[in-house]
Amino acid sequence: VGRGGPFFSAVVVRQLSAPPQHFGLWIDGREVEAASKATAPIENPATGEVVATTAMGGPEDVDRAVAAAHARFASREWHEDFGARRRGAILRECARHLRDRLDALVSLESKSTGRPVRGDPLQ
């Protein structure tokens, strides 16, 4: 499938596996660290517990991401190799992976915001 394929599902699977969790930046079809190597903790505001860390992108990272997006769009690869049906299938696959990992995603969001989960998260 290449760099433009169902990348999101691979990242979600890896990042929801085992702590400690670290979230990098997604640039040019892969997860990378910030050019500055800067990171920040993601804390549960209710407990102060560090639930994950994240890369802290800066101007250089924005420039890298924009350049990669422009190059990808100019290559026409996304348009030619991934027609509307293929892109739709990729989005449906991403949605399936999100649904399959809903409990872990809800738990992470609850921890990072310090808010309890009430009711059905899909409603």
XYZ file of N, CA and C in Angstrom, residues 24-67:
132
model
N 4.509 10.563 18.413
C 5.374 11.384 17.574
C 4.545 12.236 16.628
N 5.215 12.824 15.665
C 4.561 13.610 14.623
C 4.400 12.719 13.399
N 3.349 12.924 12.630
C 3.137 12.131 11.420
C 3.491 13.002 10.236
N 4.670 12.751 9.635
C 5.164 13.547 8.509
C 5.639 12.607 7.417
N 5.180 12.851 6.211
C 5.598 12.092 5.021
C 5.351 10.593 5.167
N 4.201 10.253 5.731
C 3.796 8.863 5.788
C 4.437 8.037 6.884
N 5.061 8.700 7.843
C 5.653 7.932 8.939
C 5.691 8.778 10.203
N 5.793 8.085 11.317
C 5.887 8.769 12.595
C 7.337 9.165 12.832
N 7.542 10.426 13.174
C 8.888 10.944 13.404
C 8.900 11.779 14.676
N 10.085 11.998 15.180
C 10.255 12.891 16.325
C 10.378 14.324 15.815
N 10.149 15.264 16.686
C 10.314 16.672 16.344
C 11.784 16.929 16.019
N 12.040 17.851 15.095
C 13.418 18.180 14.729
C 14.212 18.617 15.950
N 13.559 19.303 16.856
C 14.228 19.783 18.074
C 14.399 18.686 19.123
N 13.764 17.540 18.907
C 13.733 16.425 19.864
C 12.945 16.770 21.129
N 12.257 17.911 21.122
C 11.485 18.331 22.297
C 10.263 17.438 22.480
N 9.965 17.127 23.722
C 8.774 16.354 24.064
C 8.070 17.035 25.233
N 6.846 16.625 25.464
C 6.088 17.151 26.600
C 5.259 16.017 27.187
N 5.073 16.051 28.487
C 4.224 15.026 29.110
C 2.754 15.332 28.872
N 1.960 14.294 28.785
C 0.504 14.429 28.774
C 0.046 13.914 30.128
N -0.477 14.811 30.932
C -0.838 14.466 32.304
C -2.342 14.366 32.476
N -2.736 13.457 33.346
C -4.125 13.391 33.775
C -4.308 14.537 34.760
N -5.110 15.553 34.411
C -5.233 16.697 35.301
C -5.907 16.368 36.627
N -6.618 15.272 36.677
C -7.275 14.892 37.930
C -6.302 14.273 38.922
N -5.234 13.616 38.407
C -4.312 12.907 39.296
C -2.875 13.389 39.189
N -2.542 14.090 38.113
C -1.165 14.497 37.873
C -0.313 13.407 37.265
N -0.884 12.218 37.071
C -0.157 11.089 36.487
C 0.187 11.383 35.026
N 1.429 11.092 34.637
C 1.821 11.206 33.235
C 1.315 9.964 32.518
N 0.397 10.151 31.573
C -0.193 9.016 30.868
C 0.475 8.773 29.517
N 1.208 9.759 29.018
C 1.909 9.620 27.741
C 2.838 10.808 27.570
N 3.651 10.739 26.532
C 4.446 11.889 26.124
C 4.169 12.153 24.658
N 4.457 13.372 24.227
C 4.226 13.724 22.835
C 5.378 14.560 22.306
N 5.660 14.402 21.035
C 6.670 15.235 20.382
C 6.115 16.654 20.268
N 6.960 17.627 20.490
C 6.563 19.034 20.402
C 7.094 19.616 19.099
N 6.234 19.627 18.088
C 6.622 20.145 16.791
C 6.840 21.644 16.821
N 7.702 22.102 15.948
C 8.000 23.521 15.828
C 7.950 23.945 14.370
N 8.404 25.153 14.072
C 8.354 25.670 12.701
C 9.047 24.772 11.677
N 10.186 24.190 12.052
C 10.889 23.300 11.121
C 10.039 22.073 10.785
N 9.312 21.560 11.761
C 8.446 20.399 11.533
C 7.264 20.768 10.640
N 6.732 21.952 10.844
C 5.637 22.424 9.977
C 6.135 22.525 8.542
N 7.319 23.087 8.364
C 7.887 23.198 7.017
C 8.085 21.821 6.386
N 8.581 20.850 7.164
C 8.761 19.487 6.649
C 7.426 18.872 6.240
N 6.408 19.056 7.073
C 5.092 18.477 6.786
C 4.469 19.106 5.547
N 4.561 20.414 5.431
C 3.987 21.111 4.266
C 4.729 20.698 2.998
N 6.059 20.633 3.053
C 6.843 20.225 1.887
C 6.491 18.800 1.460
